[in-house]
Amino acid sequence: MMHFYSSRKAQNPSSRYFLVIFFLLIFCNHPLFAARTLFLRDEIQRAEPGDYLVTAQFNAFTLMLIRDKTDSTLTIEEVTIPEGRFPKGHYSKWRDWFLDGAPGATSWVTYVIAPKQRQLLTFFSHTTGTYCSADSTNTFLCTLLGLRFFEIPESQRKRIGGGRSGAPVSIRPVWNPPIVFEGQKTTGVPFTAWRTLWPNDSTELAGKEVDIYLPEENTRYPAYFPYWLEIKGTFTKAKIRITDTGKGLHSTKPLPKIPQLSQQRGG
């Protein structure tokens, strides 16, 4: 064990108190101690049935619908389509595409999560018509919900405009992602920015920096899920962005009765 002094005789009370106060001042002014924090598992409690988000990532789009909600669970429906297969000429709104049966979709699933416990309870594939083992499915969302995010100070946020503009960084406006609601782009919406590290879970994301952006307002549009998520590593960089949001959407797919085993897992 490392010691600050070579012998107990060399210590004195005033020195010990000075060191304690010194380190307290350092830690309390460190960004991780001074910044506000949040968990997405708390934010997502504000979700309402009928809310939907469309994300773009890895050359594909995913429509995520809040299908149902209880005090302890959320039922989420997800439909994924490769970017090149989306029939842009036929649909100007994601809502219409979804209600028309999501032509071109390659995956259509419904799952139940317990946000507070970060647990996936059941997972049903409409594509195959079967319930799948919750243990074998992707747990990206459950892990994301459990991460503690720290607010990024405004002085450290990304800014609009490059270095060639000549304007000092401090006076350039902070960058905010765009919001599209029911197919209509909205500008001037303020966001808060948050950062954390992905846990060392032996996945390709382990130890990477994660930035998210959340709208400050949660009345006109869903604001409990990141409208922009950026993952940064030494040699990798990935983004997930929301391309549309809306409310009042309802599923067109029936959900078969959950097998007894899944009911027991859900408590």
Short mmCIF file of C-alpha atoms in Angstrom, two decimals:
data_model
loop_
_atom_site.label_atom_id
_atom_site.label_comp_id
_atom_site.label_asym_id
_atom_site.label_seq_id
_atom_site.Cartn_x
_atom_site.Cartn_y
_atom_site.Cartn_z
CA MET A 1 0.00 0.00 0.00
CA MET A 2 1.33 3.43 -0.94
CA HIS A 3 1.78 5.98 1.87
CA PHE A 4 2.16 9.76 1.70
CA TYR A 5 4.70 9.71 4.56
CA SER A 6 7.55 7.40 5.44
CA SER A 7 6.71 7.20 9.15
CA ARG A 8 3.79 7.92 11.47
CA LYS A 9 5.95 10.35 13.47
CA ALA A 10 6.25 12.64 10.48
CA GLN A 11 2.49 13.17 10.32
CA ASN A 12 0.67 15.97 12.06
CA PRO A 13 -3.07 16.77 12.25
CA SER A 14 -2.88 19.97 10.22
CA SER A 15 -1.15 18.19 7.33
CA ARG A 16 -3.79 15.45 7.26
CA TYR A 17 -6.64 17.98 7.25
CA PHE A 18 -4.96 19.97 4.51
CA LEU A 19 -4.70 16.88 2.29
CA VAL A 20 -8.34 15.94 2.91
CA ILE A 21 -9.57 19.42 2.03
CA PHE A 22 -7.25 19.59 -0.99
CA PHE A 23 -8.55 16.36 -2.54
CA LEU A 24 -12.17 17.19 -1.74
CA LEU A 25 -11.82 20.45 -3.62
CA ILE A 26 -10.29 18.67 -6.61
CA PHE A 27 -12.94 15.94 -6.77
CA CYS A 28 -15.89 18.26 -6.22
CA ASN A 29 -14.76 20.42 -9.13
CA HIS A 30 -14.13 17.46 -11.44
CA PRO A 31 -16.75 17.34 -14.26
CA LEU A 32 -17.91 13.87 -13.22
CA PHE A 33 -18.75 15.16 -9.74
CA ALA A 34 -20.08 18.61 -10.62
CA ALA A 35 -22.25 17.67 -13.62
CA ARG A 36 -25.89 16.66 -13.56
CA THR A 37 -26.55 13.00 -14.23
CA LEU A 38 -29.38 10.99 -15.71
CA PHE A 39 -30.41 7.43 -16.52
CA LEU A 40 -32.42 6.71 -19.65
CA ARG A 41 -34.35 4.10 -17.67
CA ASP A 42 -35.87 7.03 -15.76
CA GLU A 43 -36.44 9.18 -18.84
CA ILE A 44 -38.24 6.43 -20.75
CA GLN A 45 -40.87 6.24 -18.00
CA ARG A 46 -42.40 9.29 -19.71
CA ALA A 47 -43.17 7.25 -22.83
CA GLU A 48 -46.82 6.91 -23.80
CA PRO A 49 -48.51 4.22 -25.91
CA GLY A 50 -48.63 5.42 -29.50
CA ASP A 51 -45.31 7.28 -29.37
CA TYR A 52 -42.94 6.30 -32.16
CA LEU A 53 -39.39 7.06 -33.23
CA VAL A 54 -37.59 6.23 -36.48
CA THR A 55 -33.84 5.70 -36.15
CA ALA A 56 -31.20 5.56 -38.88
CA GLN A 57 -28.13 3.43 -38.28
CA PHE A 58 -25.79 1.21 -40.31
CA ASN A 59 -27.64 1.80 -43.62
CA ALA A 60 -31.00 0.78 -42.16
CA PHE A 61 -34.07 2.40 -40.64
CA THR A 62 -35.93 1.13 -37.57
CA LEU A 63 -39.38 2.30 -36.50
CA MET A 64 -39.77 1.88 -32.74
CA LEU A 65 -43.34 2.05 -31.42
CA ILE A 66 -44.38 2.18 -27.76
CA ARG A 67 -47.12 -0.42 -28.03
CA ASP A 68 -48.17 -0.68 -24.38
CA LYS A 69 -47.14 0.51 -20.93
CA THR A 70 -47.67 -0.61 -17.35
CA ASP A 71 -46.22 0.66 -14.09
CA SER A 72 -43.19 -1.62 -14.48
CA THR A 73 -42.96 -2.61 -18.17
CA LEU A 74 -42.91 -1.24 -21.70
CA THR A 75 -44.02 -3.19 -24.75
CA ILE A 76 -42.04 -2.00 -27.77
CA GLU A 77 -42.57 -2.92 -31.41
CA GLU A 78 -39.70 -2.55 -33.87
CA VAL A 79 -39.74 -2.74 -37.66
CA THR A 80 -36.47 -2.59 -39.60
CA ILE A 81 -35.90 -1.98 -43.30
CA PRO A 82 -32.61 -1.53 -45.21
CA GLU A 83 -32.18 2.01 -46.48
CA GLY A 84 -32.15 0.92 -50.12
CA ARG A 85 -35.43 -0.98 -49.81
CA PHE A 86 -37.60 1.82 -48.46
CA PRO A 87 -40.18 2.78 -51.13
CA LYS A 88 -39.64 6.55 -51.02
CA GLY A 89 -41.76 7.12 -54.09
CA HIS A 90 -44.84 5.66 -52.41
CA TYR A 91 -44.60 7.03 -48.87
CA SER A 92 -43.80 10.52 -47.65
CA LYS A 93 -44.47 9.63 -44.00
CA TRP A 94 -43.24 6.72 -41.90
CA ARG A 95 -46.65 6.46 -40.26
CA ASP A 96 -48.30 5.63 -43.59
CA TRP A 97 -45.63 3.04 -44.41
CA PHE A 98 -46.13 1.32 -41.06
CA LEU A 99 -49.94 1.28 -41.28
CA ASP A 100 -49.70 -0.14 -44.80
CA GLY A 101 -47.88 -3.22 -43.49
CA ALA A 102 -44.30 -1.91 -43.76
CA PRO A 103 -43.52 -3.22 -47.28
CA GLY A 104 -39.87 -4.15 -47.69
CA ALA A 105 -39.26 -4.69 -43.97
CA THR A 106 -36.78 -7.43 -43.13
CA SER A 107 -37.50 -7.65 -39.39
CA TRP A 108 -40.63 -7.08 -37.30
CA VAL A 109 -40.50 -7.83 -33.58
CA THR A 110 -42.28 -6.98 -30.33
CA TYR A 111 -40.59 -7.24 -26.96
CA VAL A 112 -41.35 -6.40 -23.34
CA ILE A 113 -38.75 -4.75 -21.11
CA ALA A 114 -38.64 -3.79 -17.45
CA PRO A 115 -36.70 -0.49 -17.65
CA LYS A 116 -35.90 -0.19 -13.95
CA GLN A 117 -34.42 -3.70 -13.87
CA ARG A 118 -32.84 -3.30 -17.33
CA GLN A 119 -34.34 -6.67 -18.18
CA LEU A 120 -35.74 -8.06 -21.42
CA LEU A 121 -38.75 -10.18 -20.45
CA THR A 122 -40.21 -11.50 -23.71
CA PHE A 123 -39.33 -11.28 -27.40
CA PHE A 124 -41.72 -12.15 -30.25
CA SER A 125 -40.80 -12.21 -33.94
CA HIS A 126 -43.69 -11.33 -36.23
CA THR A 127 -41.43 -12.32 -39.13
CA THR A 128 -41.22 -15.95 -37.99
CA GLY A 129 -44.37 -16.00 -35.85
CA THR A 130 -42.55 -17.34 -32.80
CA TYR A 131 -41.44 -16.28 -29.34
CA CYS A 132 -37.67 -16.31 -28.94
CA SER A 133 -35.50 -16.80 -25.90
CA ALA A 134 -35.00 -13.42 -24.26
CA ASP A 135 -31.52 -14.50 -23.16
CA SER A 136 -30.33 -14.89 -26.77
CA THR A 137 -31.49 -11.50 -28.07
CA ASN A 138 -29.58 -8.24 -28.39
CA THR A 139 -29.41 -6.41 -25.04
CA PHE A 140 -28.12 -3.09 -26.43
CA LEU A 141 -31.22 -1.18 -25.29
CA CYS A 142 -31.25 -2.73 -21.81
CA THR A 143 -27.58 -1.83 -21.29
CA LEU A 144 -28.14 1.70 -22.61
CA LEU A 145 -31.02 2.25 -20.19
CA GLY A 146 -28.79 1.40 -17.23
CA LEU A 147 -25.87 3.71 -17.99
CA ARG A 148 -25.27 6.79 -15.85
CA PHE A 149 -24.84 9.79 -18.16
CA PHE A 150 -23.14 13.05 -17.15
CA GLU A 151 -24.20 16.35 -18.68
CA ILE A 152 -21.63 17.84 -21.04
CA PRO A 153 -20.88 21.46 -20.03
CA GLU A 154 -21.78 24.02 -22.66
CA SER A 155 -18.12 24.99 -22.91
CA GLN A 156 -17.30 21.47 -24.12
CA ARG A 157 -20.17 20.99 -26.55
CA LYS A 158 -19.85 20.80 -30.32
CA ARG A 159 -20.27 24.13 -32.08
CA ILE A 160 -21.75 25.24 -35.37
CA GLY A 161 -19.19 26.38 -37.91
CA GLY A 162 -15.60 25.35 -38.52
CA GLY A 163 -12.28 26.87 -37.66
CA ARG A 164 -12.11 28.73 -41.01
CA SER A 165 -15.02 30.96 -39.97
CA GLY A 166 -12.61 32.98 -37.84
CA ALA A 167 -15.09 33.27 -34.96
CA PRO A 168 -13.90 32.19 -31.51
CA VAL A 169 -15.31 28.87 -30.39
CA SER A 170 -16.88 30.45 -27.30
CA ILE A 171 -19.25 32.66 -29.32
CA ARG A 172 -20.29 30.10 -31.94
CA PRO A 173 -23.73 28.55 -31.24
CA VAL A 174 -23.79 25.05 -29.80
CA TRP A 175 -24.75 22.31 -32.24
CA ASN A 176 -28.13 20.63 -31.81
CA PRO A 177 -29.50 17.74 -33.86
CA PRO A 178 -32.57 18.35 -36.03
CA ILE A 179 -36.05 17.24 -35.00
CA VAL A 180 -38.56 15.83 -37.49
CA PHE A 181 -42.10 15.42 -36.14
CA GLU A 182 -44.71 13.67 -38.29
CA GLY A 183 -42.51 14.29 -41.33
CA GLN A 184 -42.08 18.02 -40.66
CA LYS A 185 -38.65 19.37 -39.74
CA THR A 186 -38.54 21.57 -36.63
CA THR A 187 -35.71 24.02 -35.98
CA GLY A 188 -34.54 25.97 -32.96
CA VAL A 189 -35.23 23.20 -30.43
CA PRO A 190 -32.72 23.31 -27.52
CA PHE A 191 -31.04 20.07 -26.49
CA THR A 192 -29.03 18.88 -23.53
CA ALA A 193 -25.94 16.74 -24.22
CA TRP A 194 -24.78 13.82 -22.08
CA ARG A 195 -21.75 11.52 -22.00
CA THR A 196 -20.68 8.23 -20.49
CA LEU A 197 -18.46 5.21 -21.13
CA TRP A 198 -19.82 1.88 -22.28
CA PRO A 199 -19.08 -0.79 -19.66
CA ASN A 200 -16.39 -3.41 -20.18
CA ASP A 201 -18.87 -6.13 -21.18
CA SER A 202 -16.66 -7.95 -23.73
CA THR A 203 -18.63 -6.48 -26.66
CA GLU A 204 -17.25 -4.34 -29.48
CA LEU A 205 -18.61 -1.29 -27.64
CA ALA A 206 -16.70 -1.97 -24.42
CA GLY A 207 -14.93 1.09 -23.03
CA LYS A 208 -16.08 3.42 -25.81
CA GLU A 209 -17.33 6.95 -25.22
CA VAL A 210 -21.07 7.47 -25.74
CA ASP A 211 -22.65 10.90 -26.33
CA ILE A 212 -26.42 11.42 -26.46
CA TYR A 213 -28.65 14.44 -27.13
CA LEU A 214 -32.11 14.86 -25.59
CA PRO A 215 -34.63 17.66 -26.28
CA GLU A 216 -35.29 19.88 -23.29
CA GLU A 217 -39.04 19.81 -23.97
CA ASN A 218 -41.24 16.71 -23.68
CA THR A 219 -44.69 17.99 -24.59
CA ARG A 220 -44.97 18.30 -28.35
CA TYR A 221 -42.80 15.29 -29.23
CA PRO A 222 -41.18 12.30 -27.51
CA ALA A 223 -38.09 13.57 -25.67
CA TYR A 224 -37.06 10.61 -23.51
CA PHE A 225 -34.89 8.81 -26.09
CA PRO A 226 -31.68 10.16 -27.69
CA TYR A 227 -32.30 12.03 -30.93
CA TRP A 228 -28.60 11.62 -31.63
CA LEU A 229 -26.33 8.92 -30.22
CA GLU A 230 -22.64 8.87 -31.06
CA ILE A 231 -20.19 6.14 -30.09
CA LYS A 232 -16.50 7.03 -30.29
CA GLY A 233 -13.48 4.80 -29.91
CA THR A 234 -9.83 4.92 -30.92
CA PHE A 235 -10.49 3.49 -34.38
CA THR A 236 -14.28 3.44 -34.58
CA LYS A 237 -17.11 5.93 -34.74
CA ALA A 238 -20.82 5.17 -35.10
CA LYS A 239 -23.96 7.28 -35.05
CA ILE A 240 -27.63 6.58 -34.45
CA ARG A 241 -29.95 9.46 -35.31
CA ILE A 242 -33.71 9.91 -35.20
CA THR A 243 -35.19 10.81 -38.58
CA ASP A 244 -38.85 11.07 -37.56
CA THR A 245 -41.05 11.04 -34.46
CA GLY A 246 -44.75 11.11 -33.78
CA LYS A 247 -47.64 10.23 -31.51
CA GLY A 248 -50.92 8.33 -31.73
CA LEU A 249 -49.69 5.39 -33.83
CA HIS A 250 -51.19 1.96 -33.17
CA SER A 251 -49.96 -1.49 -34.13
CA THR A 252 -51.49 -3.46 -36.97
CA LYS A 253 -50.09 -6.75 -35.70
CA PRO A 254 -51.81 -9.07 -33.21
CA LEU A 255 -49.62 -10.34 -30.39
CA PRO A 256 -50.16 -14.03 -29.59
CA LYS A 257 -50.55 -15.15 -26.01
CA ILE A 258 -47.23 -15.25 -24.20
CA PRO A 259 -46.09 -18.80 -23.35
CA GLN A 260 -46.24 -19.80 -19.70
CA LEU A 261 -42.43 -19.80 -19.43
CA SER A 262 -42.27 -16.15 -20.51
CA GLN A 263 -45.01 -15.20 -18.06
CA GLN A 264 -42.95 -16.68 -15.23
CA ARG A 265 -39.87 -14.73 -16.39
CA GLY A 266 -41.85 -11.52 -16.30
CA GLY A 267 -42.88 -12.13 -12.70
#
